[in-house]
Amino acid sequence: GWGFANINLRPYYAEGSKTLAYEIAEQLGWRLPEQIVVPIASGSQLTKIDKGFKELIELGLVEERPYRIFGAQAQGCSPISAAFKAGQDVVRPVRPDTIAKSLAIGNPADGPYVLDAVRRTGGAVDDVDDVQILDAIKLLARTEGVFTETAGGVTVGVLRKLVENGVLDPGAQTVVINSGDGLKTLDAVAGAGVGVTATIKPSLAAFRAAGL
């Protein structure tokens, strides 16, 4: 037979992703959040968070309670979002064209399972364009002091969109997955009005001389 070896056939990656669910529950005092927004590339992270939540319930480590899962994609690579909006079970591959390179998987292996998890929990999948991604990166940095990569911009951007459209409850406890540091995608924000930058030599002396 054959399969996608990128993500869903790597058991250590797949099972390891469940630790996100475990840490969320632990940091909430062994409770599950009411809502969670997860960036989607292959879809494995979202499905494994869902699996982790279900296992915690089965083990009796958390109280069983409803939770809603929301998926976030970049508009330039949003095959799962398109399938969700069209009410389809089949995810049709696309050619990626987005600044969110870490999420640019045009044929997501876990796509159908993402649709299952989102629909079962009463969530949704949505997408934002490159301008909205950059706006969300700047919003998060300005309000929380967190510099995220483009994947985090996708998640925050979709969160804002879902709230504005009345899909996500702003009064419910919500966890937002920010999966990468902004230093990974500096090219995406260069020239985007993020303020003064400094280019220095790779030394501590140059760092100090620049007043950083």
C-alpha angles and dihedrals in degrees: 000000000000139000146166105284093185099087121332096055093052103089096191092055094042096047091038090060089066089072086077088064092046094051093046091053092045094049091049090057094265095309131121119239118247091231136014131188116206130185114237127219109138089354093239096115093055095046093047093050087054090048091050092052092050092049092051089053092047091050091050093239092125133028113260108250136151117270130180124219121207125191126212127205137172112251091233090061109025110132093141093048089050092050092048093050092047092050091240130145095204118081110212116212119246136190107251119239110167142107088238094088095166089061096041100115106136095189105041111198095208095043098116091047091052089055090050094050095045095047093044092054096042095249132127144223121231139163142216133205128241094267091053090048092055092045090053092049090054092044092054092046093048097046103032105020090239119135107204132185120242093277089061088048088056092051096047091043092052090045090056091046093050091050093048091050093049093243098115121050109238090199095057123090104263132188119204119199113224101187105182148028120255092234087075093066106032090139090065094060098036108119092009095118096263094143136248117350132190129213113203140171116265097262138099090237091056090047092054094042090056089056094242 
